[in-house]
C-alpha cells in the first residue's frame, strides 16, 4: 500500500481522460483536479466492476491553476498546443507530465510548452468512451491498460494508479511497444476514416493488401528508429489486426463522422516524418497522410 498523495491535474476529460480522472478520484488517494472547457462537479464511470459516480473538482480557466506533481495530458494530439495555457500554469520544474496520447513523439510534442517539467510518455491500451460530458466508460482490452517506460518516472506514474483498477505495466523496451501501437493506429485509423466503414472493412481482400503495404513501410521505419521488430512482424501484425471486431470503429472514424479534426499528423505523419529522416520511402503512408490531412483540415 502506497501512502503517497500527489496533486494531479487531468487536461482533457474525454474518453481516456475522463476515465483516468474518475478512476483516480474514486481511488481517493490523490488530490485530483480536472482542467476542461466546461464546469463539471461529478463524473459517472461505467466499468466492469460496476458503475460509480464521483465528485470531481474542475477548473475552466488556466489562470486558476497552479503547479502540481502530475499533469496527465489527455487531449487529442492535435490539441496539445491549445492546452499550452494550462501547461504553463500547472508545470513547475518538479512536475511530471504524463502524455496519454497516441503517437510516437510524445516528448517532442509537449516539450515546447512545459519548461523544465519532466515528460513521461505512456501507451494507452484501454478503450475509453465519452457517453456524455459527465459520463464515461472503460473497456479493458489487453493485459495492461497502460504502459510506461521502466524508469524512475515511469514507475512513479504506475504508482499513481496503484489503488485503482487501471493496470499500468512497465517496459524496458518502450520504443518497440510504442511502435507496435503506432502500427495498429496507422492501419486502422486512416482506413476506417477514409472509407467511413467500421473495422469489418479490414477483412476486404484489397484492404488486406493495403494493410500489408502500410505495415511493411512502418516496420522498416520503426526498425530504423530503434524498434526491435522481427522479420515476420508485418505479417503477424496484419493477422492480429485482421482479427479485430468487425463492429468496432476507431477514434479517427468517429472524429470523421462527427466532422472533427483528425490525429493524422501525430500518427501517419510521425511515421512519414521519421521515415524521411532515415531516408526510408513511405509512398503508401504518404498518400494516406495527404488524404487524412485533407479530411482533417476540411473539418478543422
Ligand atoms: N478513446 C480511446 O479508446 C483511446 C485509446 C487509446 C488511445 N487513445 C488516445 O488518447 C488520446 C485522447 O483520446 P480521447 O479518445 O480521450 O479523445 P476525446 O474523447 O476526443 O477527448 C479529448 C478531450 O480533450 C479536451 N480538450 C481538447 N483541447 C483542450 C484544451 N485546450 N483544454 C482542455 N481540454 C481540451 C476535449 O474537450 P472538448 O470536449 O471541449 O472538445 C475532450 O474532452 C488521443 O491521443 C487518442 O488517440 C484513445
GROMACS .gro file of N, CA, C and O in nm, residues 16-17 19-21 23-24 72-74 98-101 120-127 138-149 154 157-162 164-171 174 177 181:
model
  208
   16UNK      N    1  -1.057   0.895  -2.267
   16UNK     CA    2  -0.943   0.846  -2.189
   16UNK      C    3  -0.922   0.929  -2.062
   16UNK      O    4  -0.907   0.875  -1.952
   17UNK      N    5  -0.924   1.061  -2.077
   17UNK     CA    6  -0.901   1.148  -1.960
   17UNK      C    7  -1.012   1.138  -1.858
   17UNK      O    8  -0.988   1.142  -1.737
   19UNK      N    9  -1.199   0.878  -1.796
   19UNK     CA   10  -1.183   0.751  -1.722
   19UNK      C   11  -1.070   0.763  -1.621
   19UNK      O   12  -1.083   0.721  -1.504
   20UNK      N   13  -0.957   0.822  -1.663
   20UNK     CA   14  -0.843   0.834  -1.571
   20UNK      C   15  -0.880   0.923  -1.452
   20UNK      O   16  -0.853   0.887  -1.336
   21UNK      N   17  -0.944   1.037  -1.480
   21UNK     CA   18  -0.979   1.130  -1.372
   21UNK      C   19  -1.079   1.067  -1.276
   21UNK      O   20  -1.062   1.073  -1.154
   23UNK      N   21  -1.138   0.752  -1.224
   23UNK     CA   22  -1.078   0.639  -1.151
   23UNK      C   23  -0.990   0.688  -1.037
   23UNK      O   24  -0.993   0.635  -0.925
   24UNK      N   25  -0.909   0.792  -1.065
   24UNK     CA   26  -0.821   0.845  -0.960
   24UNK      C   27  -0.903   0.909  -0.849
   24UNK      O   28  -0.871   0.894  -0.731
   72UNK      N   29  -0.167   1.498  -1.629
   72UNK     CA   30  -0.200   1.395  -1.728
   72UNK      C   31  -0.255   1.469  -1.849
   72UNK      O   32  -0.362   1.531  -1.840
   73UNK      N   33  -0.181   1.467  -1.958
   73UNK     CA   34  -0.224   1.539  -2.078
   73UNK      C   35  -0.302   1.442  -2.166
   73UNK      O   36  -0.245   1.347  -2.221
   74UNK      N   37  -0.432   1.465  -2.176
   74UNK     CA   38  -0.518   1.365  -2.242
   74UNK      C   39  -0.610   1.431  -2.345
   74UNK      O   40  -0.724   1.388  -2.363
   98UNK      N   41   0.260   1.332  -1.779
   98UNK     CA   42   0.235   1.204  -1.846
   98UNK      C   43   0.153   1.232  -1.972
   98UNK      O   44   0.043   1.285  -1.964
   99UNK      N   45   0.210   1.197  -2.086
   99UNK     CA   46   0.141   1.223  -2.212
   99UNK      C   47   0.062   1.097  -2.247
   99UNK      O   48   0.118   0.995  -2.288
  100UNK      N   49  -0.069   1.104  -2.226
  100UNK     CA   50  -0.157   0.989  -2.250
  100UNK      C   51  -0.225   1.007  -2.386
  100UNK      O   52  -0.345   1.021  -2.396
  101UNK      N   53  -0.141   1.013  -2.488
  101UNK     CA   54  -0.190   1.034  -2.625
  101UNK      C   55  -0.127   0.928  -2.714
  101UNK      O   56  -0.018   0.879  -2.686
  120UNK      N   57   0.674   1.214  -1.926
  120UNK     CA   58   0.664   1.069  -1.911
  120UNK      C   59   0.573   1.017  -2.023
  120UNK      O   60   0.451   1.037  -2.018
  121UNK      N   61   0.631   0.954  -2.126
  121UNK     CA   62   0.546   0.903  -2.233
  121UNK      C   63   0.470   0.780  -2.185
  121UNK      O   64   0.519   0.706  -2.099
  122UNK      N   65   0.352   0.761  -2.235
  122UNK     CA   66   0.275   0.642  -2.198
  122UNK      C   67   0.209   0.584  -2.323
  122UNK      O   68   0.194   0.654  -2.424
  123UNK      N   69   0.170   0.459  -2.314
  123UNK     CA   70   0.087   0.397  -2.418
  123UNK      C   71  -0.045   0.360  -2.351
  123UNK      O   72  -0.045   0.295  -2.246
  124UNK      N   73  -0.154   0.403  -2.411
  124UNK     CA   74  -0.286   0.372  -2.354
  124UNK      C   75  -0.347   0.257  -2.435
  124UNK      O   76  -0.359   0.266  -2.557
  125UNK      N   77  -0.383   0.150  -2.364
  125UNK     CA   78  -0.445   0.036  -2.432
  125UNK      C   79  -0.594   0.027  -2.404
  125UNK      O   80  -0.668  -0.036  -2.479
  126UNK      N   81  -0.641   0.087  -2.294
  126UNK     CA   82  -0.784   0.069  -2.265
  126UNK      C   83  -0.868   0.148  -2.362
  126UNK      O   84  -0.823   0.244  -2.423
  127UNK      N   85  -0.992   0.104  -2.378
  127UNK     CA   86  -1.086   0.177  -2.461
  127UNK      C   87  -1.167   0.268  -2.371
  127UNK      O   88  -1.231   0.222  -2.277
  138UNK      N   89  -1.512   0.261  -1.947
  138UNK     CA   90  -1.385   0.193  -1.977
  138UNK      C   91  -1.412   0.049  -2.019
  138UNK      O   92  -1.497  -0.019  -1.961
  139UNK      N   93  -1.343   0.009  -2.124
  139UNK     CA   94  -1.337  -0.134  -2.158
  139UNK      C   95  -1.189  -0.173  -2.153
  139UNK      O   96  -1.106  -0.106  -2.216
  140UNK      N   97  -1.160  -0.280  -2.077
  140UNK     CA   98  -1.021  -0.326  -2.070
  140UNK      C   99  -0.996  -0.410  -2.194
  140UNK      O  100  -1.074  -0.500  -2.227
  141UNK      N  101  -0.885  -0.382  -2.263
  141UNK     CA  102  -0.859  -0.451  -2.390
  141UNK      C  103  -0.748  -0.554  -2.375
  141UNK      O  104  -0.764  -0.670  -2.411
  142UNK      N  105  -0.635  -0.514  -2.323
  142UNK     CA  106  -0.521  -0.606  -2.318
  142UNK      C  107  -0.486  -0.645  -2.176
  142UNK      O  108  -0.565  -0.621  -2.083
  143UNK      N  109  -0.368  -0.702  -2.159
  143UNK     CA  110  -0.323  -0.742  -2.026
  143UNK      C  111  -0.302  -0.620  -1.938
  143UNK      O  112  -0.329  -0.623  -1.819
  144UNK      N  113  -0.252  -0.513  -1.999
  144UNK     CA  114  -0.233  -0.386  -1.927
  144UNK      C  115  -0.324  -0.280  -1.985
  144UNK      O  116  -0.349  -0.279  -2.106
  145UNK      N  117  -0.370  -0.188  -1.900
  145UNK     CA  118  -0.449  -0.076  -1.950
  145UNK      C  119  -0.359   0.034  -2.004
  145UNK      O  120  -0.398   0.110  -2.092
  146UNK      N  121  -0.242   0.044  -1.945
  146UNK     CA  122  -0.145   0.143  -1.992
  146UNK      C  123  -0.005   0.086  -1.976
  146UNK      O  124   0.016  -0.011  -1.903
  147UNK      N  125   0.088   0.150  -2.042
  147UNK     CA  126   0.227   0.110  -2.030
  147UNK      C  127   0.314   0.235  -2.017
  147UNK      O  128   0.286   0.336  -2.082
  148UNK      N  129   0.416   0.226  -1.935
  148UNK     CA  130   0.512   0.336  -1.921
  148UNK      C  131   0.653   0.277  -1.927
  148UNK      O  132   0.670   0.156  -1.906
  149UNK      N  133   0.752   0.361  -1.954
  149UNK     CA  134   0.890   0.309  -1.956
  149UNK      C  135   0.931   0.263  -1.816
  149UNK      O  136   0.887   0.323  -1.717
  154UNK      N  137   0.864   0.648  -1.497
  154UNK     CA  138   0.759   0.554  -1.538
  154UNK      C  139   0.703   0.479  -1.417
  154UNK      O  140   0.582   0.458  -1.405
  157UNK      N  141   0.473   0.694  -1.230
  157UNK     CA  142   0.342   0.701  -1.297
  157UNK      C  143   0.258   0.578  -1.260
  157UNK      O  144   0.140   0.590  -1.225
  158UNK      N  145   0.319   0.462  -1.265
  158UNK     CA  146   0.247   0.339  -1.229
  158UNK      C  147   0.196   0.347  -1.085
  158UNK      O  148   0.085   0.304  -1.053
  159UNK      N  149   0.278   0.405  -0.997
  159UNK     CA  150   0.241   0.415  -0.855
  159UNK      C  151   0.117   0.501  -0.835
  159UNK      O  152   0.039   0.477  -0.742
  160UNK      N  153   0.096   0.598  -0.923
  160UNK     CA  154  -0.024   0.683  -0.912
  160UNK      C  155  -0.152   0.600  -0.918
  160UNK      O  156  -0.253   0.633  -0.860
  161UNK      N  157  -0.145   0.492  -0.998
  161UNK     CA  158  -0.265   0.411  -1.023
  161UNK      C  159  -0.267   0.284  -0.938
  161UNK      O  160  -0.344   0.192  -0.965
  162UNK      N  161  -0.183   0.281  -0.833
  162UNK     CA  162  -0.166   0.159  -0.755
  162UNK      C  163  -0.296   0.111  -0.690
  162UNK      O  164  -0.322  -0.008  -0.683
  164UNK      N  165  -0.603   0.171  -0.793
  164UNK     CA  166  -0.710   0.198  -0.889
  164UNK      C  167  -0.716   0.080  -0.986
  164UNK      O  168  -0.611   0.026  -1.022
  165UNK      N  169  -0.836   0.037  -1.027
  165UNK     CA  170  -0.840  -0.078  -1.118
  165UNK      C  171  -0.804  -0.044  -1.263
  165UNK      O  172  -0.875  -0.078  -1.357
  166UNK      N  173  -0.696   0.032  -1.277
  166UNK     CA  174  -0.638   0.055  -1.410
  166UNK      C  175  -0.494   0.008  -1.398
  166UNK      O  176  -0.418   0.063  -1.318
  167UNK      N  177  -0.458  -0.093  -1.477
  167UNK     CA  178  -0.325  -0.151  -1.458
  167UNK      C  179  -0.224  -0.081  -1.548
  167UNK      O  180  -0.250  -0.056  -1.665
  168UNK      N  181  -0.110  -0.049  -1.489
  168UNK     CA  182  -0.002   0.017  -1.565
  168UNK      C  183   0.118  -0.077  -1.567
  168UNK      O  184   0.176  -0.105  -1.463
  169UNK      N  185   0.152  -0.126  -1.686
  169UNK     CA  186   0.271  -0.210  -1.700
  169UNK      C  187   0.394  -0.123  -1.724
  169UNK      O  188   0.383  -0.004  -1.756
  170UNK      N  189   0.511  -0.184  -1.705
  170UNK     CA  190   0.636  -0.112  -1.728
  170UNK      C  191   0.718  -0.190  -1.829
  170UNK      O  192   0.717  -0.314  -1.827
  171UNK      N  193   0.784  -0.119  -1.919
  171UNK     CA  194   0.864  -0.190  -2.018
  171UNK      C  195   1.002  -0.127  -2.031
  171UNK      O  196   1.015  -0.004  -2.038
  174UNK      N  197   1.030   0.032  -2.424
  174UNK     CA  198   0.911   0.114  -2.454
  174UNK      C  199   0.905   0.150  -2.602
  174UNK      O  200   0.797   0.151  -2.663
  177UNK      N  201   0.739  -0.116  -2.812
  177UNK     CA  202   0.594  -0.128  -2.787
  177UNK      C  203   0.519  -0.005  -2.839
  177UNK      O  204   0.406  -0.016  -2.888
  181UNK      N  205   0.213  -0.012  -3.117
  181UNK     CA  206   0.084   0.057  -3.104
  181UNK      C  207   0.062   0.150  -3.224
  181UNK      O  208  -0.048   0.157  -3.279
   0.00000   0.00000   0.00000
